[in-house]
Tab-separated table of C-alpha atoms in Angstrom:
chain	number	residue	atom	x	y	z
A	4	UNK	CA	94.587	93.412	32.483
A	5	UNK	CA	92.174	91.742	30.046
A	6	UNK	CA	88.373	91.914	30.293
A	7	UNK	CA	88.015	88.484	31.918
A	8	UNK	CA	90.657	89.308	34.507
A	9	UNK	CA	88.982	92.633	35.251
A	10	UNK	CA	85.646	90.909	35.822
A	11	UNK	CA	87.228	88.433	38.246
A	12	UNK	CA	88.950	91.236	40.156
A	13	UNK	CA	85.754	93.285	40.265
A	14	UNK	CA	83.727	90.359	41.569
A	15	UNK	CA	86.267	89.704	44.286
A	16	UNK	CA	86.356	93.309	45.362
A	17	UNK	CA	82.584	93.659	45.400
A	18	UNK	CA	82.355	90.566	47.547
A	19	UNK	CA	84.485	92.331	50.153
A	20	UNK	CA	82.556	95.616	50.225
A	21	UNK	CA	80.457	94.535	53.202
A	22	UNK	CA	83.604	93.771	55.220
A	23	UNK	CA	85.628	96.889	54.444
A	24	UNK	CA	85.328	100.613	53.965
A	25	UNK	CA	85.129	102.418	50.622
A	26	UNK	CA	88.654	103.762	51.235
A	27	UNK	CA	90.014	100.233	51.657
A	28	UNK	CA	88.261	99.160	48.462
A	29	UNK	CA	89.780	102.013	46.461
A	30	UNK	CA	93.252	101.313	47.848
A	31	UNK	CA	92.977	97.676	46.829
A	32	UNK	CA	91.857	98.634	43.328
A	33	UNK	CA	94.732	101.120	43.022
A	34	UNK	CA	97.232	98.435	43.905
A	35	UNK	CA	95.904	96.040	41.274
A	36	UNK	CA	95.691	98.556	38.441
A	37	UNK	CA	99.121	100.156	38.964
A	38	UNK	CA	101.139	97.183	40.254
A	39	UNK	CA	102.039	99.461	43.151
A	40	UNK	CA	103.978	97.479	45.792
A	41	UNK	CA	102.971	99.884	48.549
A	42	UNK	CA	99.504	98.271	48.231
A	43	UNK	CA	100.939	94.745	48.543
A	44	UNK	CA	102.248	93.239	51.752
A	45	UNK	CA	104.663	90.714	50.294
A	46	UNK	CA	106.664	91.551	47.166
A	47	UNK	CA	108.422	88.455	45.867
A	48	UNK	CA	112.078	87.835	46.750
A	49	UNK	CA	113.441	86.049	43.652
A	50	UNK	CA	116.272	84.390	45.621
A	51	UNK	CA	115.186	80.968	46.833
A	52	UNK	CA	117.374	80.642	49.942
A	53	UNK	CA	116.620	84.143	51.185
A	54	UNK	CA	112.907	83.780	50.456
A	55	UNK	CA	112.812	80.508	52.421
A	56	UNK	CA	114.549	82.188	55.368
A	57	UNK	CA	112.000	85.016	55.400
A	58	UNK	CA	109.159	82.477	55.263
A	59	UNK	CA	110.586	80.596	58.289
A	60	UNK	CA	110.877	83.854	60.234
A	61	UNK	CA	107.296	84.847	59.438
A	62	UNK	CA	105.919	81.435	60.415
A	63	UNK	CA	107.871	81.312	63.668
A	64	UNK	CA	106.979	84.852	64.753
A	65	UNK	CA	103.537	84.976	63.133
A	66	UNK	CA	104.505	88.362	61.737
A	67	UNK	CA	103.058	90.115	58.727
A	68	UNK	CA	105.066	92.415	56.505
A	69	UNK	CA	105.882	95.144	55.801
A	70	UNK	CA	108.683	95.223	56.527
A	71	UNK	CA	109.544	92.053	54.694
A	72	UNK	CA	113.140	92.257	55.927
A	73	UNK	CA	114.656	94.076	58.892
A	74	UNK	CA	118.458	94.057	58.586
A	75	UNK	CA	121.170	95.052	61.071
A	76	UNK	CA	124.951	94.767	61.379
A	77	UNK	CA	127.010	95.492	58.261
A	78	UNK	CA	123.924	95.734	56.124
A	79	UNK	CA	125.175	97.742	53.134
A	80	UNK	CA	126.833	94.772	51.334
A	81	UNK	CA	123.601	92.812	51.784
A	82	UNK	CA	121.529	95.663	50.334
A	83	UNK	CA	123.891	95.976	47.362
A	84	UNK	CA	123.535	92.246	46.699
A	85	UNK	CA	119.735	92.263	47.088
A	86	UNK	CA	119.078	95.353	44.978
A	87	UNK	CA	121.611	94.330	42.319
A	88	UNK	CA	119.726	91.059	41.915
A	89	UNK	CA	116.310	92.728	41.798
A	90	UNK	CA	117.107	95.339	39.136
A	91	UNK	CA	119.058	93.049	36.798
A	92	UNK	CA	118.029	90.311	34.379
A	93	UNK	CA	115.885	88.297	34.426
A	94	UNK	CA	113.873	90.187	37.062
A	95	UNK	CA	114.297	93.772	35.818
A	96	UNK	CA	112.516	95.442	38.711
A	97	UNK	CA	112.893	99.038	39.812
A	98	UNK	CA	113.639	99.822	43.476
A	99	UNK	CA	113.367	102.943	45.631
A	100	UNK	CA	115.981	103.562	48.362
A	101	UNK	CA	115.332	106.094	51.145
A	102	UNK	CA	118.736	106.648	52.761
A	103	UNK	CA	118.810	108.831	55.869
A	104	UNK	CA	122.487	107.976	56.484
A	105	UNK	CA	123.645	109.126	53.031
A	106	UNK	CA	125.998	106.117	52.723
A	107	UNK	CA	124.352	104.129	49.938
A	108	UNK	CA	126.613	104.022	46.854
A	109	UNK	CA	124.621	102.943	43.810
A	110	UNK	CA	127.787	102.088	41.844
A	111	UNK	CA	128.419	99.162	44.212
A	112	UNK	CA	125.502	97.306	42.688
A	113	UNK	CA	127.751	96.462	39.732
A	114	UNK	CA	130.099	93.499	40.270
A	115	UNK	CA	133.817	93.677	39.670
A	116	UNK	CA	135.204	91.952	36.594
A	117	UNK	CA	137.133	89.486	38.735
A	118	UNK	CA	134.267	88.607	41.091
A	119	UNK	CA	134.361	84.967	42.267
A	120	UNK	CA	130.571	84.809	41.984
A	121	UNK	CA	129.444	87.496	39.522
A	122	UNK	CA	125.810	86.476	39.996
A	123	UNK	CA	125.862	88.004	43.491
A	124	UNK	CA	126.145	91.493	41.918
A	125	UNK	CA	124.688	91.037	38.418
A	126	UNK	CA	123.512	94.604	37.749
A	127	UNK	CA	124.956	96.467	34.787
A	128	UNK	CA	125.588	100.232	34.618
A	129	UNK	CA	122.371	100.563	32.591
A	130	UNK	CA	120.374	99.018	35.456
A	131	UNK	CA	121.419	101.805	37.829
A	132	UNK	CA	118.900	104.159	36.216
A	133	UNK	CA	116.188	102.038	37.837
A	134	UNK	CA	117.380	102.548	41.423
A	135	UNK	CA	115.780	105.757	42.709
A	136	UNK	CA	117.566	107.133	45.780
A	137	UNK	CA	116.049	109.663	48.195
A	138	UNK	CA	118.324	111.423	50.718
A	139	UNK	CA	116.103	112.885	53.454
A	140	UNK	CA	117.345	114.217	56.770
A	141	UNK	CA	117.553	111.949	59.792
A	142	UNK	CA	114.504	111.326	61.910
A	143	UNK	CA	110.989	110.059	61.426
A	144	UNK	CA	109.683	113.216	59.806
A	145	UNK	CA	112.285	113.107	57.040
A	146	UNK	CA	111.540	109.459	56.284
A	147	UNK	CA	107.788	110.032	56.445
A	148	UNK	CA	107.998	112.963	54.026
A	149	UNK	CA	110.117	110.983	51.571
A	150	UNK	CA	107.806	107.967	51.677
A	151	UNK	CA	104.789	110.212	51.182
A	152	UNK	CA	106.205	111.385	47.860
A	153	UNK	CA	107.419	108.007	46.592
A	154	UNK	CA	104.065	106.721	45.317
A	155	UNK	CA	103.315	109.911	43.388
A	156	UNK	CA	106.757	109.994	41.776
A	157	UNK	CA	106.889	106.325	40.838
A	158	UNK	CA	103.364	106.220	39.449
A	159	UNK	CA	103.156	109.622	37.776
A	160	UNK	CA	106.654	111.161	37.715
A	161	UNK	CA	109.007	111.563	34.768
A	162	UNK	CA	111.545	108.739	35.197
A	163	UNK	CA	113.136	105.959	33.143
A	164	UNK	CA	111.485	103.043	34.926
A	165	UNK	CA	107.967	103.144	33.519
A	166	UNK	CA	108.537	99.920	31.607
A	167	UNK	CA	109.492	98.034	34.770
A	168	UNK	CA	107.569	96.709	37.743
A	169	UNK	CA	108.274	98.539	40.988
A	170	UNK	CA	109.488	95.911	43.491
A	171	UNK	CA	109.337	98.059	46.607
A	172	UNK	CA	111.133	100.507	48.890
A	173	UNK	CA	114.261	100.083	51.053
A	174	UNK	CA	114.669	102.417	54.042
A	175	UNK	CA	118.152	102.891	55.535
A	176	UNK	CA	118.333	104.364	59.033
A	177	UNK	CA	114.589	104.409	59.620
A	178	UNK	CA	111.377	102.432	59.386
A	179	UNK	CA	108.842	102.060	56.615
A	180	UNK	CA	108.953	100.471	53.214
A	181	UNK	CA	109.500	96.785	52.485
A	182	UNK	CA	113.094	96.470	53.734
A	183	UNK	CA	114.469	98.327	56.769
A	184	UNK	CA	118.186	98.552	57.566
A	185	UNK	CA	119.613	100.022	60.749
A	186	UNK	CA	120.977	99.282	64.204
A	187	UNK	CA	118.160	96.864	65.017
A	188	UNK	CA	116.884	94.005	62.887
A	189	UNK	CA	116.208	90.277	63.022
A	190	UNK	CA	118.676	89.538	60.193
A	191	UNK	CA	122.258	90.495	61.122
A	192	UNK	CA	124.992	90.804	58.479
A	193	UNK	CA	128.655	90.087	59.319
A	194	UNK	CA	131.798	88.892	57.626
A	195	UNK	CA	131.927	85.131	57.195
A	196	UNK	CA	134.094	83.603	59.921
A	197	UNK	CA	137.709	82.817	59.139
A	198	UNK	CA	139.905	80.635	61.340
A	199	UNK	CA	142.456	82.312	63.612
A	200	UNK	CA	146.230	82.199	63.406
A	201	UNK	CA	147.866	78.845	64.038
A	202	UNK	CA	148.683	77.991	67.636
A	203	UNK	CA	152.252	78.930	68.533
A	204	UNK	CA	152.638	81.499	65.747
A	205	UNK	CA	155.003	84.292	66.769
A	206	UNK	CA	154.138	87.984	66.493
A	207	UNK	CA	156.632	88.370	63.633
A	208	UNK	CA	155.124	85.445	61.739
A	209	UNK	CA	151.620	86.780	62.295
A	210	UNK	CA	152.620	90.172	60.881
A	211	UNK	CA	154.233	88.488	57.886
A	212	UNK	CA	150.969	86.641	57.168
A	213	UNK	CA	148.733	89.670	57.690
A	214	UNK	CA	148.249	90.510	54.015
A	215	UNK	CA	147.575	86.891	53.106
A	216	UNK	CA	145.061	86.616	55.931
A	217	UNK	CA	143.311	89.805	54.798
A	218	UNK	CA	142.888	88.332	51.314
A	219	UNK	CA	141.358	85.227	52.877
A	220	UNK	CA	138.966	87.365	54.965
A	221	UNK	CA	137.913	89.395	51.920
A	222	UNK	CA	137.309	86.266	49.848
A	223	UNK	CA	135.200	84.674	52.595
A	224	UNK	CA	132.254	86.927	51.816
A	225	UNK	CA	129.301	87.729	54.058
A	226	UNK	CA	126.690	85.931	56.150
A	227	UNK	CA	123.248	87.256	57.097
A	228	UNK	CA	122.276	85.292	60.201
A	229	UNK	CA	119.215	84.891	62.393
A	230	UNK	CA	117.705	82.329	64.814
A	231	UNK	CA	115.761	81.003	61.800
A	232	UNK	CA	118.724	80.353	59.553
A	233	UNK	CA	121.514	82.027	57.592
A	234	UNK	CA	122.046	83.384	54.114
A	235	UNK	CA	125.560	83.631	52.631
A	236	UNK	CA	126.736	85.688	49.667
A	237	UNK	CA	130.084	86.587	48.134
A	238	UNK	CA	132.254	89.657	48.465
A	239	UNK	CA	132.014	92.073	45.541
A	240	UNK	CA	135.598	91.865	44.274
A	241	UNK	CA	137.036	95.199	43.287
A	242	UNK	CA	134.329	97.034	45.312
A	243	UNK	CA	135.587	96.626	48.889
């Protein structure tokens, strides 16, 4: 931050002293100096359709994040797509994942060579060093303990992501952070719908077409749906 920017920030903060406590002032200053997303309510989602969906949800419910996203259903493919986009070019963020279910596979952030839409999983193997995964036990205490250590590690720990901006934290199987994923959430992820078998098709014919139908289902991709709209993204070919 240059001198002029620092003066503007200082003036703004001093103007708020009468309305807030000293602790709140220091937290605000910490967030500005370190680019720490835990001090910011709304990290940017650099995906226009998804960002617009989140904005519609927030306006309709008058909700304030965090969490920015609360995801349910088959949420892992959605998280792979989101995080792969965040940590890759041109965004080059770093992301923390707190996974109480121990199911998150960081290698699935990298798209298969034959992917129909490679941009849905654009991360490279080198980008994986900037996804920091915590594996606490289940329950609130495990998540709370992990989140308590995230700030210290990301701001002062020895890791490879110091040259990148920290986008935020994803929590799987619990609450906290900027994205929550679990059994309950306003954005539900499912396979994109595929039409059923033709009317009058015999059982033998249906069995004969089973493999073809499975290929069609796999190619259909995924849909994250809500009362405020939907967001579709492709299957990661070769990473089913």
